[in-house]
């Protein structure tokens, strides 16, 4: 294989020139800034999808990465991160509430999770599961965030019921 072929092949591989681990991403954010790292991750659809999936697990290191990226995000990447945080609520509701302001919780707990998913019984169960998890958070320092999220989830639930023709 000649040098020209190697150069072409190397540009076809992932556009992100570092490992996709919370430690590696955190180091990149620290040295190059969240906005630059976010753009690189977001521009590589497979990598971005992988990062969002990891954030959605609710694992602490990944949630911290998500919070750092969210501060530098714009409309598209912000919505994606909010959906990942929505999924993380099912695993780490307290930490998601702790890392977000009441305004952010309103967005995270809204109907954004329906953007890429149909409003159906699955969507309703997602909202109900998260509502149960968030209601279980009793930390008095998180009352505003908890309340904001519960309001958002109840509104999302109403939207799902309306879209499925089951509003009550």
PDB file of N, CA and C in Angstrom, residues 32-133:
ATOM      1  N   UNK A  32      -8.884  21.407  24.786  1.00  0.00           N
ATOM      2  CA  UNK A  32      -9.280  22.054  23.543  1.00  0.00           C
ATOM      3  C   UNK A  32     -10.628  22.763  23.614  1.00  0.00           C
ATOM      4  N   UNK A  33     -11.344  22.555  24.695  1.00  0.00           N
ATOM      5  CA  UNK A  33     -12.635  23.211  24.869  1.00  0.00           C
ATOM      6  C   UNK A  33     -13.806  22.338  24.459  1.00  0.00           C
ATOM      7  N   UNK A  34     -14.909  22.497  25.193  1.00  0.00           N
ATOM      8  CA  UNK A  34     -16.096  21.685  24.959  1.00  0.00           C
ATOM      9  C   UNK A  34     -16.696  21.909  23.570  1.00  0.00           C
ATOM     10  N   UNK A  35     -16.695  23.142  23.089  1.00  0.00           N
ATOM     11  CA  UNK A  35     -17.311  23.434  21.783  1.00  0.00           C
ATOM     12  C   UNK A  35     -16.588  22.710  20.656  1.00  0.00           C
ATOM     13  N   UNK A  36     -15.259  22.686  20.691  1.00  0.00           N
ATOM     14  CA  UNK A  36     -14.482  22.006  19.653  1.00  0.00           C
ATOM     15  C   UNK A  36     -14.718  20.505  19.698  1.00  0.00           C
ATOM     16  N   UNK A  37     -14.679  19.952  20.901  1.00  0.00           N
ATOM     17  CA  UNK A  37     -14.879  18.506  21.064  1.00  0.00           C
ATOM     18  C   UNK A  37     -16.302  18.121  20.662  1.00  0.00           C
ATOM     19  N   UNK A  38     -17.274  18.921  21.076  1.00  0.00           N
ATOM     20  CA  UNK A  38     -18.661  18.651  20.714  1.00  0.00           C
ATOM     21  C   UNK A  38     -18.827  18.619  19.197  1.00  0.00           C
ATOM     22  N   UNK A  39     -18.256  19.576  18.506  1.00  0.00           N
ATOM     23  CA  UNK A  39     -18.370  19.613  17.042  1.00  0.00           C
ATOM     24  C   UNK A  39     -17.783  18.350  16.419  1.00  0.00           C
ATOM     25  N   UNK A  40     -16.619  17.928  16.884  1.00  0.00           N
ATOM     26  CA  UNK A  40     -16.003  16.708  16.345  1.00  0.00           C
ATOM     27  C   UNK A  40     -16.883  15.482  16.594  1.00  0.00           C
ATOM     28  N   UNK A  41     -17.374  15.355  17.793  1.00  0.00           N
ATOM     29  CA  UNK A  41     -18.218  14.205  18.122  1.00  0.00           C
ATOM     30  C   UNK A  41     -19.509  14.237  17.314  1.00  0.00           C
ATOM     31  N   UNK A  42     -20.144  15.397  17.264  1.00  0.00           N
ATOM     32  CA  UNK A  42     -21.430  15.555  16.582  1.00  0.00           C
ATOM     33  C   UNK A  42     -21.304  15.331  15.075  1.00  0.00           C
ATOM     34  N   UNK A  43     -20.161  15.721  14.509  1.00  0.00           N
ATOM     35  CA  UNK A  43     -19.955  15.581  13.064  1.00  0.00           C
ATOM     36  C   UNK A  43     -19.734  14.141  12.622  1.00  0.00           C
ATOM     37  N   UNK A  44     -19.413  13.255  13.540  1.00  0.00           N
ATOM     38  CA  UNK A  44     -19.240  11.837  13.226  1.00  0.00           C
ATOM     39  C   UNK A  44     -20.459  11.101  13.781  1.00  0.00           C
ATOM     40  N   UNK A  45     -21.419  10.823  12.913  1.00  0.00           N
ATOM     41  CA  UNK A  45     -22.711  10.294  13.331  1.00  0.00           C
ATOM     42  C   UNK A  45     -22.590   9.025  14.179  1.00  0.00           C
ATOM     43  N   UNK A  46     -21.709   8.113  13.794  1.00  0.00           N
ATOM     44  CA  UNK A  46     -21.547   6.870  14.552  1.00  0.00           C
ATOM     45  C   UNK A  46     -20.969   7.132  15.935  1.00  0.00           C
ATOM     46  N   UNK A  47     -19.970   7.988  16.001  1.00  0.00           N
ATOM     47  CA  UNK A  47     -19.348   8.329  17.278  1.00  0.00           C
ATOM     48  C   UNK A  47     -20.362   9.054  18.160  1.00  0.00           C
ATOM     49  N   UNK A  48     -21.081  10.021  17.604  1.00  0.00           N
ATOM     50  CA  UNK A  48     -22.073  10.783  18.351  1.00  0.00           C
ATOM     51  C   UNK A  48     -23.140   9.850  18.925  1.00  0.00           C
ATOM     52  N   UNK A  49     -23.613   8.942  18.109  1.00  0.00           N
ATOM     53  CA  UNK A  49     -24.607   7.975  18.559  1.00  0.00           C
ATOM     54  C   UNK A  49     -24.075   7.138  19.724  1.00  0.00           C
ATOM     55  N   UNK A  50     -22.818   6.743  19.623  1.00  0.00           N
ATOM     56  CA  UNK A  50     -22.179   5.966  20.678  1.00  0.00           C
ATOM     57  C   UNK A  50     -22.081   6.782  21.972  1.00  0.00           C
ATOM     58  N   UNK A  51     -21.675   8.027  21.859  1.00  0.00           N
ATOM     59  CA  UNK A  51     -21.559   8.907  23.026  1.00  0.00           C
ATOM     60  C   UNK A  51     -22.932   9.080  23.685  1.00  0.00           C
ATOM     61  N   UNK A  52     -23.954   9.341  22.891  1.00  0.00           N
ATOM     62  CA  UNK A  52     -25.306   9.525  23.435  1.00  0.00           C
ATOM     63  C   UNK A  52     -25.799   8.262  24.134  1.00  0.00           C
ATOM     64  N   UNK A  53     -25.516   7.128  23.548  1.00  0.00           N
ATOM     65  CA  UNK A  53     -25.923   5.858  24.157  1.00  0.00           C
ATOM     66  C   UNK A  53     -25.251   5.691  25.523  1.00  0.00           C
ATOM     67  N   UNK A  54     -23.967   6.023  25.597  1.00  0.00           N
ATOM     68  CA  UNK A  54     -23.250   5.921  26.870  1.00  0.00           C
ATOM     69  C   UNK A  54     -23.826   6.890  27.907  1.00  0.00           C
ATOM     70  N   UNK A  55     -24.118   8.108  27.502  1.00  0.00           N
ATOM     71  CA  UNK A  55     -24.700   9.085  28.424  1.00  0.00           C
ATOM     72  C   UNK A  55     -26.041   8.565  28.934  1.00  0.00           C
ATOM     73  N   UNK A  56     -26.820   7.964  28.048  1.00  0.00           N
ATOM     74  CA  UNK A  56     -28.127   7.432  28.408  1.00  0.00           C
ATOM     75  C   UNK A  56     -28.101   6.302  29.414  1.00  0.00           C
ATOM     76  N   UNK A  57     -26.931   5.684  29.615  1.00  0.00           N
ATOM     77  CA  UNK A  57     -26.826   4.621  30.620  1.00  0.00           C
ATOM     78  C   UNK A  57     -26.880   5.172  32.034  1.00  0.00           C
ATOM     79  N   UNK A  58     -26.637   6.483  32.173  1.00  0.00           N
ATOM     80  CA  UNK A  58     -26.654   7.093  33.485  1.00  0.00           C
ATOM     81  C   UNK A  58     -25.378   6.896  34.278  1.00  0.00           C
ATOM     82  N   UNK A  59     -24.352   6.324  33.651  1.00  0.00           N
ATOM     83  CA  UNK A  59     -23.072   6.125  34.331  1.00  0.00           C
ATOM     84  C   UNK A  59     -22.466   7.486  34.635  1.00  0.00           C
ATOM     85  N   UNK A  60     -21.992   7.654  35.840  1.00  0.00           N
ATOM     86  CA  UNK A  60     -21.560   8.949  36.355  1.00  0.00           C
ATOM     87  C   UNK A  60     -20.557   9.676  35.454  1.00  0.00           C
ATOM     88  N   UNK A  61     -19.499   8.990  35.023  1.00  0.00           N
ATOM     89  CA  UNK A  61     -18.488   9.643  34.175  1.00  0.00           C
ATOM     90  C   UNK A  61     -19.089  10.124  32.859  1.00  0.00           C
ATOM     91  N   UNK A  62     -19.985   9.335  32.296  1.00  0.00           N
ATOM     92  CA  UNK A  62     -20.614   9.732  31.035  1.00  0.00           C
ATOM     93  C   UNK A  62     -21.587  10.893  31.246  1.00  0.00           C
ATOM     94  N   UNK A  63     -22.299  10.893  32.366  1.00  0.00           N
ATOM     95  CA  UNK A  63     -23.186  12.028  32.645  1.00  0.00           C
ATOM     96  C   UNK A  63     -22.391  13.322  32.795  1.00  0.00           C
ATOM     97  N   UNK A  64     -21.223  13.234  33.413  1.00  0.00           N
ATOM     98  CA  UNK A  64     -20.370  14.423  33.534  1.00  0.00           C
ATOM     99  C   UNK A  64     -19.924  14.919  32.163  1.00  0.00           C
ATOM    100  N   UNK A  65     -19.585  14.000  31.265  1.00  0.00           N
ATOM    101  CA  UNK A  65     -19.227  14.376  29.888  1.00  0.00           C
ATOM    102  C   UNK A  65     -20.427  15.052  29.233  1.00  0.00           C
ATOM    103  N   UNK A  66     -21.595  14.451  29.381  1.00  0.00           N
ATOM    104  CA  UNK A  66     -22.803  15.028  28.800  1.00  0.00           C
ATOM    105  C   UNK A  66     -23.069  16.435  29.307  1.00  0.00           C
ATOM    106  N   UNK A  67     -22.877  16.649  30.604  1.00  0.00           N
ATOM    107  CA  UNK A  67     -23.098  17.980  31.180  1.00  0.00           C
ATOM    108  C   UNK A  67     -22.112  18.995  30.604  1.00  0.00           C
ATOM    109  N   UNK A  68     -20.856  18.590  30.458  1.00  0.00           N
ATOM    110  CA  UNK A  68     -19.850  19.498  29.871  1.00  0.00           C
ATOM    111  C   UNK A  68     -20.184  19.835  28.426  1.00  0.00           C
ATOM    112  N   UNK A  69     -20.582  18.835  27.659  1.00  0.00           N
ATOM    113  CA  UNK A  69     -20.925  19.058  26.254  1.00  0.00           C
ATOM    114  C   UNK A  69     -22.194  19.893  26.125  1.00  0.00           C
ATOM    115  N   UNK A  70     -23.140  19.676  27.022  1.00  0.00           N
ATOM    116  CA  UNK A  70     -24.423  20.386  26.962  1.00  0.00           C
ATOM    117  C   UNK A  70     -24.230  21.890  27.107  1.00  0.00           C
ATOM    118  N   UNK A  71     -23.258  22.288  27.932  1.00  0.00           N
ATOM    119  CA  UNK A  71     -22.987  23.719  28.125  1.00  0.00           C
ATOM    120  C   UNK A  71     -22.530  24.385  26.833  1.00  0.00           C
ATOM    121  N   UNK A  72     -21.949  23.606  25.913  1.00  0.00           N
ATOM    122  CA  UNK A  72     -21.440  24.155  24.652  1.00  0.00           C
ATOM    123  C   UNK A  72     -22.345  23.836  23.472  1.00  0.00           C
ATOM    124  N   UNK A  73     -23.492  23.232  23.732  1.00  0.00           N
ATOM    125  CA  UNK A  73     -24.322  22.720  22.636  1.00  0.00           C
ATOM    126  C   UNK A  73     -25.230  23.781  22.030  1.00  0.00           C
ATOM    127  N   UNK A  74     -25.681  23.475  20.806  1.00  0.00           N
ATOM    128  CA  UNK A  74     -26.654  24.308  20.114  1.00  0.00           C
ATOM    129  C   UNK A  74     -27.931  23.488  19.948  1.00  0.00           C
ATOM    130  N   UNK A  75     -28.807  23.919  19.093  1.00  0.00           N
ATOM    131  CA  UNK A  75     -30.131  23.299  18.969  1.00  0.00           C
ATOM    132  C   UNK A  75     -30.089  21.791  18.750  1.00  0.00           C
ATOM    133  N   UNK A  76     -29.445  21.327  17.696  1.00  0.00           N
ATOM    134  CA  UNK A  76     -29.466  19.904  17.369  1.00  0.00           C
ATOM    135  C   UNK A  76     -28.763  19.048  18.399  1.00  0.00           C
ATOM    136  N   UNK A  77     -27.550  19.424  18.745  1.00  0.00           N
ATOM    137  CA  UNK A  77     -26.796  18.633  19.715  1.00  0.00           C
ATOM    138  C   UNK A  77     -27.417  18.750  21.106  1.00  0.00           C
ATOM    139  N   UNK A  78     -28.002  19.896  21.408  1.00  0.00           N
ATOM    140  CA  UNK A  78     -28.649  20.087  22.703  1.00  0.00           C
ATOM    141  C   UNK A  78     -29.836  19.145  22.853  1.00  0.00           C
ATOM    142  N   UNK A  79     -30.664  19.062  21.822  1.00  0.00           N
ATOM    143  CA  UNK A  79     -31.807  18.145  21.869  1.00  0.00           C
ATOM    144  C   UNK A  79     -31.348  16.702  22.015  1.00  0.00           C
ATOM    145  N   UNK A  80     -30.319  16.324  21.270  1.00  0.00           N
ATOM    146  CA  UNK A  80     -29.793  14.962  21.373  1.00  0.00           C
ATOM    147  C   UNK A  80     -29.335  14.656  22.791  1.00  0.00           C
ATOM    148  N   UNK A  81     -28.605  15.588  23.399  1.00  0.00           N
ATOM    149  CA  UNK A  81     -28.113  15.389  24.761  1.00  0.00           C
ATOM    150  C   UNK A  81     -29.268  15.326  25.755  1.00  0.00           C
ATOM    151  N   UNK A  82     -30.277  16.146  25.552  1.00  0.00           N
ATOM    152  CA  UNK A  82     -31.435  16.128  26.453  1.00  0.00           C
ATOM    153  C   UNK A  82     -32.169  14.802  26.377  1.00  0.00           C
ATOM    154  N   UNK A  83     -32.254  14.216  25.190  1.00  0.00           N
ATOM    155  CA  UNK A  83     -32.867  12.896  25.052  1.00  0.00           C
ATOM    156  C   UNK A  83     -32.012  11.848  25.776  1.00  0.00           C
ATOM    157  N   UNK A  84     -30.693  11.937  25.648  1.00  0.00           N
ATOM    158  CA  UNK A  84     -29.806  11.010  26.364  1.00  0.00           C
ATOM    159  C   UNK A  84     -29.987  11.159  27.874  1.00  0.00           C
ATOM    160  N   UNK A  85     -30.098  12.395  28.361  1.00  0.00           N
ATOM    161  CA  UNK A  85     -30.334  12.624  29.790  1.00  0.00           C
ATOM    162  C   UNK A  85     -31.688  12.051  30.209  1.00  0.00           C
ATOM    163  N   UNK A  86     -32.680  12.179  29.329  1.00  0.00           N
ATOM    164  CA  UNK A  86     -33.999  11.602  29.601  1.00  0.00           C
ATOM    165  C   UNK A  86     -33.857  10.104  29.857  1.00  0.00           C
ATOM    166  N   UNK A  87     -33.114   9.416  28.985  1.00  0.00           N
ATOM    167  CA  UNK A  87     -32.936   7.977  29.171  1.00  0.00           C
ATOM    168  C   UNK A  87     -32.127   7.686  30.438  1.00  0.00           C
ATOM    169  N   UNK A  88     -31.185   8.542  30.771  1.00  0.00           N
ATOM    170  CA  UNK A  88     -30.375   8.362  31.980  1.00  0.00           C
ATOM    171  C   UNK A  88     -31.206   8.503  33.254  1.00  0.00           C
ATOM    172  N   UNK A  89     -32.312   9.238  33.197  1.00  0.00           N
ATOM    173  CA  UNK A  89     -33.168   9.388  34.377  1.00  0.00           C
ATOM    174  C   UNK A  89     -33.581   8.031  34.937  1.00  0.00           C
ATOM    175  N   UNK A  90     -33.748   7.052  34.087  1.00  0.00           N
ATOM    176  CA  UNK A  90     -34.202   5.742  34.534  1.00  0.00           C
ATOM    177  C   UNK A  90     -33.137   5.018  35.347  1.00  0.00           C
ATOM    178  N   UNK A  91     -31.892   5.429  35.208  1.00  0.00           N
ATOM    179  CA  UNK A  91     -30.790   4.763  35.897  1.00  0.00           C
ATOM    180  C   UNK A  91     -30.198   5.617  37.007  1.00  0.00           C
ATOM    181  N   UNK A  92     -30.198   6.924  36.840  1.00  0.00           N
ATOM    182  CA  UNK A  92     -29.516   7.846  37.764  1.00  0.00           C
ATOM    183  C   UNK A  92     -30.291   9.154  37.908  1.00  0.00           C
ATOM    184  N   UNK A  93     -31.533   9.048  38.316  1.00  0.00           N
ATOM    185  CA  UNK A  93     -32.382  10.242  38.388  1.00  0.00           C
ATOM    186  C   UNK A  93     -31.778  11.323  39.277  1.00  0.00           C
ATOM    187  N   UNK A  94     -31.243  10.944  40.414  1.00  0.00           N
ATOM    188  CA  UNK A  94     -30.685  11.943  41.325  1.00  0.00           C
ATOM    189  C   UNK A  94     -29.537  12.700  40.677  1.00  0.00           C
ATOM    190  N   UNK A  95     -28.644  11.983  40.012  1.00  0.00           N
ATOM    191  CA  UNK A  95     -27.499  12.661  39.402  1.00  0.00           C
ATOM    192  C   UNK A  95     -27.931  13.560  38.246  1.00  0.00           C
ATOM    193  N   UNK A  96     -28.885  13.112  37.450  1.00  0.00           N
ATOM    194  CA  UNK A  96     -29.361  13.956  36.355  1.00  0.00           C
ATOM    195  C   UNK A  96     -30.002  15.226  36.918  1.00  0.00           C
ATOM    196  N   UNK A  97     -30.797  15.082  37.967  1.00  0.00           N
ATOM    197  CA  UNK A  97     -31.405  16.257  38.596  1.00  0.00           C
ATOM    198  C   UNK A  97     -30.334  17.176  39.182  1.00  0.00           C
ATOM    199  N   UNK A  98     -29.315  16.592  39.783  1.00  0.00           N
ATOM    200  CA  UNK A  98     -28.258  17.372  40.437  1.00  0.00           C
ATOM    201  C   UNK A  98     -27.449  18.194  39.429  1.00  0.00           C
ATOM    202  N   UNK A  99     -27.264  17.683  38.230  1.00  0.00           N
ATOM    203  CA  UNK A  99     -26.391  18.365  37.266  1.00  0.00           C
ATOM    204  C   UNK A  99     -27.135  19.385  36.417  1.00  0.00           C
ATOM    205  N   UNK A 100     -28.432  19.538  36.628  1.00  0.00           N
ATOM    206  CA  UNK A 100     -29.233  20.397  35.752  1.00  0.00           C
ATOM    207  C   UNK A 100     -29.985  21.454  36.546  1.00  0.00           C
ATOM    208  N   UNK A 101     -30.225  22.568  35.889  1.00  0.00           N
ATOM    209  CA  UNK A 101     -31.050  23.618  36.488  1.00  0.00           C
ATOM    210  C   UNK A 101     -32.524  23.248  36.294  1.00  0.00           C
ATOM    211  N   UNK A 102     -33.423  23.894  37.027  1.00  0.00           N
ATOM    212  CA  UNK A 102     -34.852  23.626  36.809  1.00  0.00           C
ATOM    213  C   UNK A 102     -35.278  23.853  35.357  1.00  0.00           C
ATOM    214  N   UNK A 103     -34.702  24.884  34.709  1.00  0.00           N
ATOM    215  CA  UNK A 103     -35.047  25.163  33.308  1.00  0.00           C
ATOM    216  C   UNK A 103     -34.585  24.017  32.406  1.00  0.00           C
ATOM    217  N   UNK A 104     -33.377  23.529  32.654  1.00  0.00           N
ATOM    218  CA  UNK A 104     -32.865  22.407  31.864  1.00  0.00           C
ATOM    219  C   UNK A 104     -33.698  21.151  32.106  1.00  0.00           C
ATOM    220  N   UNK A 105     -34.116  20.940  33.350  1.00  0.00           N
ATOM    221  CA  UNK A 105     -34.931  19.762  33.658  1.00  0.00           C
ATOM    222  C   UNK A 105     -36.254  19.811  32.923  1.00  0.00           C
ATOM    223  N   UNK A 106     -36.788  21.006  32.765  1.00  0.00           N
ATOM    224  CA  UNK A 106     -38.033  21.150  32.016  1.00  0.00           C
ATOM    225  C   UNK A 106     -37.858  20.626  30.588  1.00  0.00           C
ATOM    226  N   UNK A 107     -36.716  20.938  29.978  1.00  0.00           N
ATOM    227  CA  UNK A 107     -36.429  20.462  28.619  1.00  0.00           C
ATOM    228  C   UNK A 107     -36.155  18.960  28.601  1.00  0.00           C
ATOM    229  N   UNK A 108     -35.336  18.496  29.520  1.00  0.00           N
ATOM    230  CA  UNK A 108     -34.954  17.081  29.567  1.00  0.00           C
ATOM    231  C   UNK A 108     -36.178  16.208  29.784  1.00  0.00           C
ATOM    232  N   UNK A 109     -37.085  16.657  30.610  1.00  0.00           N
ATOM    233  CA  UNK A 109     -38.250  15.855  30.969  1.00  0.00           C
ATOM    234  C   UNK A 109     -39.472  16.135  30.101  1.00  0.00           C
ATOM    235  N   UNK A 110     -39.301  16.942  29.082  1.00  0.00           N
ATOM    236  CA  UNK A 110     -40.416  17.265  28.194  1.00  0.00           C
ATOM    237  C   UNK A 110     -40.612  16.152  27.171  1.00  0.00           C
ATOM    238  N   UNK A 111     -41.307  16.461  26.130  1.00  0.00           N
ATOM    239  CA  UNK A 111     -41.594  15.470  25.095  1.00  0.00           C
ATOM    240  C   UNK A 111     -40.475  15.339  24.071  1.00  0.00           C
ATOM    241  N   UNK A 112     -39.283  15.904  24.344  1.00  0.00           N
ATOM    242  CA  UNK A 112     -38.167  15.791  23.394  1.00  0.00           C
ATOM    243  C   UNK A 112     -37.843  14.343  23.039  1.00  0.00           C
ATOM    244  N   UNK A 113     -38.067  13.425  23.975  1.00  0.00           N
ATOM    245  CA  UNK A 113     -37.752  12.032  23.702  1.00  0.00           C
ATOM    246  C   UNK A 113     -38.612  11.452  22.590  1.00  0.00           C
ATOM    247  N   UNK A 114     -39.664  12.157  22.213  1.00  0.00           N
ATOM    248  CA  UNK A 114     -40.526  11.695  21.130  1.00  0.00           C
ATOM    249  C   UNK A 114     -40.001  12.091  19.757  1.00  0.00           C
ATOM    250  N   UNK A 115     -38.971  12.930  19.708  1.00  0.00           N
ATOM    251  CA  UNK A 115     -38.481  13.447  18.438  1.00  0.00           C
ATOM    252  C   UNK A 115     -38.164  12.312  17.462  1.00  0.00           C
ATOM    253  N   UNK A 116     -37.445  11.320  17.933  1.00  0.00           N
ATOM    254  CA  UNK A 116     -37.055  10.210  17.062  1.00  0.00           C
ATOM    255  C   UNK A 116     -37.865   8.952  17.307  1.00  0.00           C
ATOM    256  N   UNK A 117     -38.901   9.056  18.103  1.00  0.00           N
ATOM    257  CA  UNK A 117     -39.701   7.883  18.451  1.00  0.00           C
ATOM    258  C   UNK A 117     -41.176   8.205  18.272  1.00  0.00           C
ATOM    259  N   UNK A 118     -41.909   7.183  17.905  1.00  0.00           N
ATOM    260  CA  UNK A 118     -43.347   7.380  17.757  1.00  0.00           C
ATOM    261  C   UNK A 118     -43.995   7.531  19.127  1.00  0.00           C
ATOM    262  N   UNK A 119     -45.056   8.275  19.181  1.00  0.00           N
ATOM    263  CA  UNK A 119     -45.836   8.378  20.411  1.00  0.00           C
ATOM    264  C   UNK A 119     -46.728   7.142  20.480  1.00  0.00           C
ATOM    265  N   UNK A 120     -46.358   6.198  21.308  1.00  0.00           N
ATOM    266  CA  UNK A 120     -47.116   4.969  21.436  1.00  0.00           C
ATOM    267  C   UNK A 120     -47.019   4.470  22.873  1.00  0.00           C
ATOM    268  N   UNK A 121     -47.442   3.229  23.104  1.00  0.00           N
ATOM    269  CA  UNK A 121     -47.416   2.686  24.460  1.00  0.00           C
ATOM    270  C   UNK A 121     -45.995   2.633  25.019  1.00  0.00           C
ATOM    271  N   UNK A 122     -45.010   2.412  24.156  1.00  0.00           N
ATOM    272  CA  UNK A 122     -43.622   2.403  24.619  1.00  0.00           C
ATOM    273  C   UNK A 122     -43.237   3.774  25.140  1.00  0.00           C
ATOM    274  N   UNK A 123     -43.590   4.809  24.389  1.00  0.00           N
ATOM    275  CA  UNK A 123     -43.301   6.177  24.822  1.00  0.00           C
ATOM    276  C   UNK A 123     -43.998   6.487  26.140  1.00  0.00           C
ATOM    277  N   UNK A 124     -45.215   6.022  26.276  1.00  0.00           N
ATOM    278  CA  UNK A 124     -45.959   6.237  27.511  1.00  0.00           C
ATOM    279  C   UNK A 124     -45.275   5.524  28.675  1.00  0.00           C
ATOM    280  N   UNK A 125     -44.801   4.310  28.444  1.00  0.00           N
ATOM    281  CA  UNK A 125     -44.123   3.594  29.524  1.00  0.00           C
ATOM    282  C   UNK A 125     -42.795   4.265  29.872  1.00  0.00           C
ATOM    283  N   UNK A 126     -42.101   4.839  28.863  1.00  0.00           N
ATOM    284  CA  UNK A 126     -40.861   5.575  29.145  1.00  0.00           C
ATOM    285  C   UNK A 126     -41.152   6.741  30.083  1.00  0.00           C
ATOM    286  N   UNK A 127     -42.188   7.514  29.767  1.00  0.00           N
ATOM    287  CA  UNK A 127     -42.542   8.661  30.608  1.00  0.00           C
ATOM    288  C   UNK A 127     -42.943   8.188  32.005  1.00  0.00           C
ATOM    289  N   UNK A 128     -43.727   7.137  32.080  1.00  0.00           N
ATOM    290  CA  UNK A 128     -44.181   6.630  33.376  1.00  0.00           C
ATOM    291  C   UNK A 128     -43.014   6.108  34.225  1.00  0.00           C
ATOM    292  N   UNK A 129     -42.080   5.393  33.594  1.00  0.00           N
ATOM    293  CA  UNK A 129     -40.912   4.887  34.333  1.00  0.00           C
ATOM    294  C   UNK A 129     -40.103   6.034  34.916  1.00  0.00           C
ATOM    295  N   UNK A 130     -39.864   7.066  34.109  1.00  0.00           N
ATOM    296  CA  UNK A 130     -39.062   8.192  34.587  1.00  0.00           C
ATOM    297  C   UNK A 130     -39.802   8.994  35.647  1.00  0.00           C
ATOM    298  N   UNK A 131     -41.118   9.111  35.488  1.00  0.00           N
ATOM    299  CA  UNK A 131     -41.929   9.799  36.490  1.00  0.00           C
ATOM    300  C   UNK A 131     -41.787   9.095  37.844  1.00  0.00           C
ATOM    301  N   UNK A 132     -41.839   7.785  37.830  1.00  0.00           N
ATOM    302  CA  UNK A 132     -41.672   6.999  39.057  1.00  0.00           C
ATOM    303  C   UNK A 132     -40.285   7.228  39.665  1.00  0.00           C
ATOM    304  N   UNK A 133     -39.246   7.209  38.837  1.00  0.00           N
ATOM    305  CA  UNK A 133     -37.872   7.395  39.326  1.00  0.00           C
ATOM    306  C   UNK A 133     -37.664   8.794  39.895  1.00  0.00           C
TER     307      UNK A 133
END
